[in-house]
Amino acid sequence: MGQSGRSRHQKRARAQARLRNLEAYAAQPHSFVFTRGSAGRSVRQLSLDVRRVMEPLTATRLQIRKKNSLKDCVAVAGPLGVTHFLILSKTETSVYFKLMRLPGGPTLTFQINKYTLVRDVVSSLRRHRMHEQQFSHPPLLVLNNFGPHGMHVKLMATMFQNLFPSINVHKVNLNTIKRCLLINYNADSQELDFRHYSIKVVPVGASRGMKKLLQEKFPNMSRLQDISELLATGAGLSESEAEPDGEHNITELPQAVAGRGNMRAQQSAVRLTEIGPRMTLQLIKIQEGVGEGSVLFHSFVHKTEEELQAILAAKEEKLRLKAQRQDQQAQNVQRKQERREAHKKKSLAGMKRAWADGDSDAEDPGAPPEAEGAAQQEEEEDEAEYFRQAVGEEPDEDMFPRVTKRRLHTGPPGKKQRVKEQRPDRGRGQDGGQRPLKPKGRPRGPRVKPGYRGVAQDQSRGKPKKRGA
């Protein structure tokens, strides 16, 4: 057989590159997006749309059952490397959105004042641009107007930034940026605008006819006399294909971008097309832990310093009482265990003492397992020896397993073994006389089969024939 196409150094280099990619992927933030409680059909669809925004660094096929608690999700998220939870819930008054940082928090709770699903946004557009290749890389996060409006605004900006991997502007590949997530903060209404866009880069400085030639779909030129008519006048093209570009979206590309005409150091226009979903969020409160903990900020409830100190003292007292109860329970369990062990030892000692005094009403504690095993082995040895004398053959292995096992440990079966002496009451008849010994070896004449406990029974009930008669 010939050698494989890859050398040893190539295989090693590819394995190391694959390992580096896995380590880099594990270092990026990952998220779970799901609903809690009776959310309803629209809120469940909204959670799927938000999960679509977070791709590919999210669990696309995540399923949460009603019996699964938040602690179960946190326990599963640790081994999987999940860093954020995005939870949507619905009450009788409003819809809420929670953003949690694992494993220690904080937790940001937003109220969703308005939202629009992806299908509604796409249906309102004349031409939408959305395909599967756009979701192979995380979106570009753009935060607008997050200025010095307070520590809670700064914390919100930090939480949204940590949702997505960081970008090095000097090494980023522009072909991986296909989507844009815009979060705008309105200081007057204290609301957040959540928008999701698709990015398209097209060359500028060319006529509409030239742009049409650069596209994959070639225009219909059956009514034209020459191609110059298409390039010069743009005949046969609709006015809707001419999109307005200006200084707000025209830039010089630092590197070549996928698409016809998008060359390096050339002028190109960056166009955004909204693909949904839309949300208008309002921050309600910020908690210290994951779903529970002290409230660091609240939009509607404001407490004084004395009230905060009282709440903190009450919480510390509650934790102290809880630790005290746990210590007391551990001591009670230890004391009951010691009392149970002492009672057991005392009962066994009393039973043994009563049995040694000859009390028949006392319960026999029983012999130790070593003595019981030795007695059973001795009994089987006696039966095996009697079988040899009666039949003249060695017993089968499954007939007396203890004797066979001991014989394997002591030595080979051909080696002479010491015969155990018979008890003085064995071999005597009913009248007290000596029972005649049965001849050794295999007897001639009628067939003999072993009876109960290896006792030989003569089927013809006649006397055995003598040898040499």
Coordinates of C-alpha atoms in Angstrom, one line a residue:
M1 CA 0.0 0.0 0.0
G2 CA 1.2 3.5 -0.8
Q3 CA 1.7 6.3 1.7
S4 CA -1.0 8.7 2.6
G5 CA -1.1 12.1 0.9
R6 CA -0.2 13.9 4.2
S7 CA 3.1 13.7 5.9
R8 CA 3.6 13.4 9.6
H9 CA 4.5 17.1 10.0
Q10 CA 1.3 18.1 8.1
K11 CA -0.9 16.0 10.3
R12 CA 0.8 17.4 13.4
A13 CA 0.4 21.0 12.3
R14 CA -3.3 20.4 11.4
A15 CA -4.0 18.8 14.7
Q16 CA -2.4 21.7 16.6
A17 CA -4.4 24.2 14.5
R18 CA -7.6 22.3 15.3
L19 CA -6.7 22.4 19.0
R20 CA -6.1 26.1 18.9
N21 CA -9.4 26.7 17.2
L22 CA -11.2 24.7 19.8
E23 CA -9.5 26.6 22.6
A24 CA -10.4 29.9 20.9
Y25 CA -14.0 28.8 20.5
A26 CA -14.2 27.8 24.2
A27 CA -12.8 31.2 25.3
Q28 CA -15.6 33.1 23.5
P29 CA -18.9 33.9 25.4
H30 CA -21.8 31.5 24.9
S31 CA -25.4 32.0 25.8
F32 CA -28.8 30.3 26.5
V33 CA -31.9 32.0 25.2
F34 CA -35.2 30.6 26.6
T35 CA -38.6 31.5 28.2
R36 CA -39.9 30.9 31.7
G37 CA -43.5 30.4 32.8
S38 CA -46.6 30.7 30.6
A39 CA -45.1 33.0 28.0
G40 CA -47.5 32.6 25.1
R41 CA -47.0 32.0 21.4
S42 CA -45.7 35.5 20.5
V43 CA -43.1 35.6 23.3
R44 CA -41.9 32.1 22.5
Q45 CA -41.4 33.2 18.9
L46 CA -39.6 36.3 20.1
S47 CA -37.2 34.1 22.1
L48 CA -36.5 32.1 18.9
D49 CA -35.8 35.4 17.0
V50 CA -33.4 36.6 19.8
R51 CA -31.7 33.2 19.7
R52 CA -31.3 33.7 15.9
V53 CA -29.6 37.0 16.6
M54 CA -27.1 35.4 19.1
E55 CA -26.1 32.6 16.6
P56 CA -23.7 30.9 16.3
L57 CA -22.5 31.2 19.9
T58 CA -25.8 30.0 21.4
A59 CA -27.7 26.7 21.8
T60 CA -29.9 26.7 18.7
R61 CA -32.0 23.6 19.7
L62 CA -32.2 24.3 23.4
Q63 CA -35.4 22.9 25.0
I64 CA -36.4 23.8 28.5
R65 CA -39.2 21.9 30.2
K66 CA -41.6 23.2 32.8
K67 CA -40.1 21.0 35.6
N68 CA -36.6 22.4 35.0
S69 CA -35.7 25.1 37.5
L70 CA -33.2 27.9 37.1
K71 CA -30.7 25.9 39.2
D72 CA -30.8 23.0 36.8
C73 CA -30.0 25.4 33.9
V74 CA -27.1 26.9 35.9
A75 CA -25.8 23.4 36.7
V76 CA -25.8 22.4 33.0
A77 CA -24.3 25.7 31.8
G78 CA -21.1 25.3 33.8
P79 CA -19.6 22.2 32.0
L80 CA -20.8 23.6 28.6
G81 CA -19.0 26.9 29.1
V82 CA -22.2 29.0 28.9
T83 CA -21.6 32.6 30.2
H84 CA -24.9 34.4 29.8
F85 CA -28.6 33.6 30.1
L86 CA -31.2 35.6 28.1
I87 CA -34.7 34.8 29.7
L88 CA -38.0 36.1 28.5
S89 CA -41.2 35.9 30.6
K90 CA -44.7 37.3 30.5
T91 CA -47.0 38.5 33.3
E92 CA -50.5 39.9 33.2
T93 CA -49.2 43.5 32.8
S94 CA -46.1 43.3 30.7
V95 CA -43.3 41.2 29.1
Y96 CA -39.9 41.1 30.7
F97 CA -36.4 40.3 29.5
K98 CA -33.6 39.2 31.9
L99 CA -29.9 39.3 31.1
M100 CA -27.8 37.2 33.5
R101 CA -24.0 36.8 33.8
L102 CA -22.8 33.4 35.0
P103 CA -21.8 32.2 37.5
G104 CA -21.9 35.1 39.9
G105 CA -24.1 37.7 38.3
P106 CA -25.2 40.4 38.0
T107 CA -28.8 40.2 36.7
L108 CA -30.4 43.0 34.6
T109 CA -34.2 43.0 34.3
F110 CA -35.7 44.9 31.4
Q111 CA -39.3 45.6 30.6
I112 CA -40.2 45.2 26.9
N113 CA -42.5 48.1 26.0
K114 CA -42.7 47.2 22.3
Y115 CA -41.5 44.4 20.1
T116 CA -41.8 43.2 16.5
L117 CA -41.1 39.7 15.3
V118 CA -38.8 38.8 12.4
R119 CA -41.7 37.8 10.1
D120 CA -43.4 41.1 10.6
V121 CA -40.2 43.1 9.8
V122 CA -39.5 41.1 6.7
S123 CA -43.0 41.3 5.4
S124 CA -42.9 45.1 5.6
L125 CA -39.8 45.3 3.4
R126 CA -39.9 45.6 -0.3
R127 CA -36.7 43.6 -0.8
H128 CA -35.2 41.8 2.2
R129 CA -31.7 40.3 2.3
M130 CA -31.3 37.4 4.7
H131 CA -29.6 34.0 4.1
E132 CA -27.9 31.3 6.2
Q133 CA -24.3 32.4 5.5
Q134 CA -25.0 35.5 7.5
F135 CA -25.5 33.5 10.7
S136 CA -22.2 31.6 10.5
H137 CA -20.4 34.5 12.4
P138 CA -21.5 36.6 15.4
P139 CA -22.9 40.1 14.6
L140 CA -21.1 43.4 14.9
L141 CA -22.2 45.1 18.1
V142 CA -22.8 48.9 17.9
L143 CA -23.6 50.8 21.1
N144 CA -24.8 54.4 20.6
N145 CA -25.3 57.2 23.1
F146 CA -24.0 55.2 26.1
G147 CA -22.3 58.2 27.6
P148 CA -21.8 59.4 31.3
H149 CA -25.4 58.9 32.4
G150 CA -24.7 56.9 35.5
M151 CA -23.2 53.7 36.7
H152 CA -26.2 51.7 35.7
V153 CA -25.8 52.8 32.1
K154 CA -22.1 51.9 32.2
L155 CA -23.0 48.5 33.6
M156 CA -25.6 47.9 30.8
A157 CA -23.0 48.8 28.2
T158 CA -20.5 46.3 29.7
M159 CA -23.0 43.5 29.9
F160 CA -24.0 44.0 26.2
Q161 CA -20.3 44.1 25.2
N162 CA -19.6 40.8 27.0
L163 CA -22.4 39.1 25.1
F164 CA -20.2 38.9 22.0
P165 CA -16.5 38.2 21.3
S166 CA -14.1 41.1 21.2
I167 CA -12.9 42.4 17.8
N168 CA -9.3 43.5 16.9
V169 CA -9.8 46.2 14.3
H170 CA -6.3 45.7 12.9
K171 CA -6.7 41.9 12.3
V172 CA -10.5 41.5 11.7
N173 CA -11.6 39.9 8.4
L174 CA -14.3 42.0 6.8
N175 CA -15.8 39.0 5.1
T176 CA -16.9 37.6 8.6
I177 CA -19.0 40.7 9.3
K178 CA -22.4 40.1 7.7
R179 CA -24.7 41.4 10.4
C180 CA -24.9 44.4 12.8
L181 CA -26.7 44.7 16.1
L182 CA -27.5 48.2 17.1
I183 CA -28.4 49.2 20.7
N184 CA -29.3 52.9 21.1
Y185 CA -29.9 54.5 24.5
N186 CA -32.3 57.4 24.8
A187 CA -31.4 59.5 27.8
D188 CA -34.7 61.4 27.9
S189 CA -37.0 58.3 28.0
Q190 CA -34.4 56.0 29.5
E191 CA -35.2 53.3 26.8
L192 CA -33.1 51.1 24.7
D193 CA -33.7 50.5 21.0
F194 CA -32.8 47.0 19.9
R195 CA -32.3 46.7 16.1
H196 CA -30.8 43.9 13.9
Y197 CA -29.4 44.6 10.4
S198 CA -27.9 42.8 7.4
I199 CA -24.8 44.3 5.9
K200 CA -24.2 44.6 2.2
V201 CA -21.1 46.2 0.5
V202 CA -21.5 47.5 -3.1
P203 CA -19.0 49.5 -5.2
V204 CA -19.7 53.1 -6.1
G205 CA -18.7 55.4 -8.9
A206 CA -20.2 53.2 -11.6
S207 CA -23.3 53.5 -13.6
R208 CA -26.4 51.5 -13.0
G209 CA -25.7 49.4 -16.0
M210 CA -22.2 48.5 -14.9
K211 CA -23.5 47.6 -11.4
K212 CA -26.1 45.3 -13.1
L213 CA -23.3 43.6 -15.1
L214 CA -21.3 43.0 -12.0
Q215 CA -24.2 41.2 -10.3
E216 CA -24.7 37.5 -10.6
K217 CA -28.1 37.9 -12.4
F218 CA -27.3 39.2 -15.9
P219 CA -29.8 41.8 -17.3
N220 CA -32.0 41.3 -20.3
M221 CA -30.5 43.0 -23.4
S222 CA -32.8 41.6 -26.1
R223 CA -34.1 45.1 -27.0
L224 CA -30.7 46.8 -27.2
Q225 CA -28.6 47.3 -30.3
D226 CA -25.3 47.4 -28.5
I227 CA -24.0 47.0 -24.9
S228 CA -22.9 50.6 -24.9
E229 CA -26.6 51.6 -24.6
L230 CA -26.8 49.7 -21.2
L231 CA -23.5 51.2 -19.9
A232 CA -24.3 54.7 -21.0
T233 CA -27.9 55.3 -20.4
G234 CA -29.0 52.3 -18.2
A235 CA -31.9 51.5 -20.6
G236 CA -34.2 48.7 -19.5
L237 CA -33.5 49.2 -15.7
S238 CA -36.2 50.2 -13.2
E239 CA -35.8 53.2 -11.0
S240 CA -36.2 51.1 -7.9
E241 CA -32.8 49.5 -8.5
A242 CA -31.1 52.8 -8.1
E243 CA -30.5 53.2 -4.3
P244 CA -29.3 56.5 -2.9
D245 CA -25.8 56.6 -1.6
G246 CA -24.0 59.5 0.1
E247 CA -21.2 60.5 2.4
H248 CA -22.9 58.8 5.3
N249 CA -22.3 55.2 3.9
I250 CA -19.5 55.5 1.4
T251 CA -16.0 54.5 2.6
E252 CA -12.7 53.2 1.3
L253 CA -12.2 49.5 1.9
P254 CA -8.9 48.5 3.7
Q255 CA -9.2 45.0 2.2
A256 CA -11.1 43.1 -0.5
V257 CA -14.6 42.1 0.4
A258 CA -16.6 39.3 -1.1
G259 CA -18.7 40.6 -3.9
R260 CA -18.1 41.8 -7.4
G261 CA -16.2 45.1 -7.6
N262 CA -15.4 45.4 -3.9
M263 CA -11.6 45.8 -4.3
R264 CA -9.0 47.1 -1.8
A265 CA -8.5 50.9 -1.6
Q266 CA -11.7 51.4 -3.7
Q267 CA -14.8 53.4 -2.8
S268 CA -17.7 51.2 -1.7
A269 CA -21.0 51.8 0.0
V270 CA -22.2 50.0 3.1
R271 CA -25.9 49.3 3.1
L272 CA -28.0 48.1 6.0
T273 CA -31.2 46.2 5.7
E274 CA -33.2 45.5 8.8
I275 CA -34.0 41.8 9.3
G276 CA -35.5 41.9 12.9
P277 CA -36.5 41.5 15.6
R278 CA -37.1 44.9 17.1
M279 CA -37.4 45.6 20.8
T280 CA -37.8 48.7 23.0
L281 CA -36.4 48.0 26.4
Q282 CA -36.5 49.8 29.7
L283 CA -34.2 49.0 32.6
I284 CA -36.1 48.1 35.8
K285 CA -33.5 46.8 38.3
I286 CA -30.1 45.4 38.7
Q287 CA -29.5 42.5 41.1
E288 CA -26.2 41.3 42.6
G289 CA -26.5 37.5 42.0
V290 CA -28.1 35.1 39.5
G291 CA -31.8 35.7 39.8
E292 CA -31.6 36.5 43.5
G293 CA -29.6 38.9 45.6
S294 CA -29.5 42.4 46.8
V295 CA -30.8 45.1 44.5
L296 CA -28.1 47.4 43.3
F297 CA -30.3 49.7 41.3
H298 CA -34.1 50.2 40.8
S299 CA -35.8 52.6 38.4
F300 CA -38.9 53.1 40.5
V301 CA -38.0 52.3 44.1
H302 CA -35.4 54.6 45.8
K303 CA -34.2 53.8 49.3
T304 CA -32.2 55.9 51.7
E305 CA -28.9 54.9 53.2
E306 CA -30.5 53.9 56.6
E307 CA -33.0 51.7 54.8
L308 CA -30.2 50.0 52.8
Q309 CA -28.2 49.4 56.0
A310 CA -31.3 47.9 57.7
I311 CA -31.9 45.6 54.7
L312 CA -28.2 44.5 54.8
A313 CA -28.3 43.8 58.5
A314 CA -31.5 41.8 58.2
K315 CA -29.9 39.7 55.4
E316 CA -26.8 39.0 57.4
E317 CA -29.0 38.0 60.4
K318 CA -30.9 35.6 58.2
L319 CA -27.7 34.0 56.9
R320 CA -26.4 33.7 60.4
L321 CA -29.6 31.9 61.6
K322 CA -29.4 29.6 58.6
A323 CA -25.9 28.6 59.4
Q324 CA -26.8 28.1 63.0
R325 CA -29.6 25.8 62.1
Q326 CA -27.4 23.8 59.8
D327 CA -24.8 23.3 62.6
Q328 CA -27.5 22.2 65.0
Q329 CA -28.9 19.7 62.5
A330 CA -25.4 18.2 61.9
Q331 CA -24.9 17.8 65.7
N332 CA -28.3 16.1 66.1
V333 CA -27.5 13.7 63.3
Q334 CA -24.1 12.9 64.8
R335 CA -25.6 12.3 68.3
K336 CA -28.3 10.0 67.0
Q337 CA -25.7 8.0 65.0
E338 CA -23.5 7.5 68.1
R339 CA -26.5 6.6 70.2
R340 CA -27.6 4.0 67.7
E341 CA -24.1 2.4 67.5
A342 CA -23.9 2.3 71.3
H343 CA -27.3 0.6 71.6
K344 CA -26.3 -2.0 69.0
K345 CA -23.0 -2.9 70.8
K346 CA -24.9 -3.2 74.1
S347 CA -27.5 -5.5 72.6
L348 CA -25.0 -7.8 71.0
A349 CA -23.0 -8.0 74.3
G350 CA -26.2 -8.9 76.3
M351 CA -27.2 -11.6 73.8
K352 CA -23.8 -13.2 73.9
R353 CA -23.7 -13.2 77.7
A354 CA -27.2 -14.7 77.9
W355 CA -26.2 -17.5 75.5
A356 CA -23.1 -18.3 77.4
D357 CA -25.1 -18.6 80.7
G358 CA -27.3 -21.2 79.0
D359 CA -30.5 -19.2 78.8
S360 CA -32.6 -21.0 76.1
D361 CA -34.9 -18.0 75.7
A362 CA -32.1 -15.8 74.6
E363 CA -31.6 -15.3 70.9
D364 CA -28.5 -17.1 69.5
P365 CA -26.2 -14.4 67.9
G366 CA -25.0 -17.1 65.6
A367 CA -21.5 -18.4 64.8
P368 CA -19.0 -16.3 63.0
P369 CA -18.9 -16.7 59.2
E370 CA -15.4 -18.3 59.3
A371 CA -16.5 -21.1 61.7
E372 CA -19.7 -21.7 59.7
G373 CA -17.8 -22.1 56.4
A374 CA -15.3 -24.5 58.1
A375 CA -18.1 -26.7 59.4
Q376 CA -19.7 -26.9 55.9
Q377 CA -16.4 -27.8 54.3
E378 CA -15.7 -30.5 56.9
E379 CA -19.2 -32.0 56.3
E380 CA -18.7 -32.1 52.5
E381 CA -15.3 -33.7 53.0
D382 CA -16.9 -36.6 54.9
E383 CA -19.5 -37.1 52.3
A384 CA -16.9 -37.0 49.5
E385 CA -14.8 -39.6 51.2
Y386 CA -17.8 -41.9 51.8
F387 CA -18.7 -41.5 48.1
R388 CA -15.2 -42.7 47.1
Q389 CA -15.4 -45.8 49.3
A390 CA -18.9 -46.7 48.1
V391 CA -18.6 -46.0 44.4
G392 CA -14.9 -46.3 43.8
E393 CA -14.7 -43.1 41.7
E394 CA -13.9 -39.5 42.3
P395 CA -17.0 -37.3 42.7
D396 CA -17.9 -34.7 40.1
E397 CA -16.8 -31.1 40.6
D398 CA -20.3 -29.7 40.9
M399 CA -21.3 -32.3 43.5
F400 CA -18.9 -31.1 46.3
P401 CA -17.6 -27.7 45.2
R402 CA -15.9 -26.8 48.5
V403 CA -13.8 -30.0 48.4
T404 CA -12.9 -29.5 44.7
K405 CA -11.8 -25.9 45.4
R406 CA -9.7 -27.0 48.3
R407 CA -8.1 -29.8 46.3
L408 CA -7.1 -27.3 43.6
H409 CA -5.5 -25.0 46.1
T410 CA -3.6 -27.8 48.0
G411 CA -2.1 -29.7 45.1
P412 CA -2.7 -31.8 42.0
P413 CA -5.4 -34.5 42.1
G414 CA -2.9 -37.3 41.5
K415 CA -1.0 -36.5 44.7
K416 CA -1.8 -38.7 47.7
Q417 CA -4.1 -36.9 50.1
R418 CA -4.5 -37.5 53.8
V419 CA -7.8 -39.3 54.7
K420 CA -9.7 -37.9 57.5
E421 CA -10.3 -40.4 60.4
Q422 CA -13.8 -41.7 60.7
R423 CA -15.9 -40.9 63.7
P424 CA -16.2 -43.8 66.3
D425 CA -20.0 -44.0 65.8
R426 CA -19.7 -44.4 62.0
G427 CA -19.6 -47.9 60.6
R428 CA -21.8 -49.5 63.3
G429 CA -25.1 -51.2 62.7
Q430 CA -28.3 -50.9 64.6
D431 CA -27.5 -53.6 67.1
G432 CA -24.2 -52.0 67.9
G433 CA -22.1 -54.4 65.9
Q434 CA -19.5 -53.5 63.4
R435 CA -20.9 -52.8 59.9
P436 CA -19.0 -54.7 57.2
L437 CA -16.9 -52.6 55.0
K438 CA -17.9 -52.5 51.4
P439 CA -15.3 -53.6 48.8
K440 CA -13.3 -50.8 47.1
G441 CA -13.1 -50.4 43.4
R442 CA -15.9 -50.7 40.8
P443 CA -18.1 -53.8 41.6
R444 CA -18.9 -56.3 38.9
G445 CA -22.4 -57.6 38.1
P446 CA -25.5 -55.5 38.3
R447 CA -25.3 -51.8 37.7
V448 CA -25.0 -49.7 40.8
K449 CA -26.3 -46.1 41.0
P450 CA -25.7 -43.6 43.8
G451 CA -28.7 -42.9 46.1
Y452 CA -29.3 -40.3 48.7
R453 CA -26.0 -38.7 49.9
G454 CA -23.9 -41.1 47.7
V455 CA -25.2 -44.3 49.3
A456 CA -24.9 -47.2 46.8
Q457 CA -28.1 -49.1 46.1
D458 CA -28.1 -52.5 44.4
Q459 CA -30.9 -52.7 41.8
S460 CA -31.1 -56.5 41.9
R461 CA -30.8 -56.5 45.7
G462 CA -28.6 -59.6 45.4
K463 CA -25.2 -60.4 46.7
P464 CA -22.2 -59.2 44.7
K465 CA -20.5 -61.8 42.7
K466 CA -17.0 -62.8 43.7
R467 CA -14.1 -62.2 41.4
G468 CA -12.5 -65.2 39.8
A469 CA -15.5 -67.5 40.4

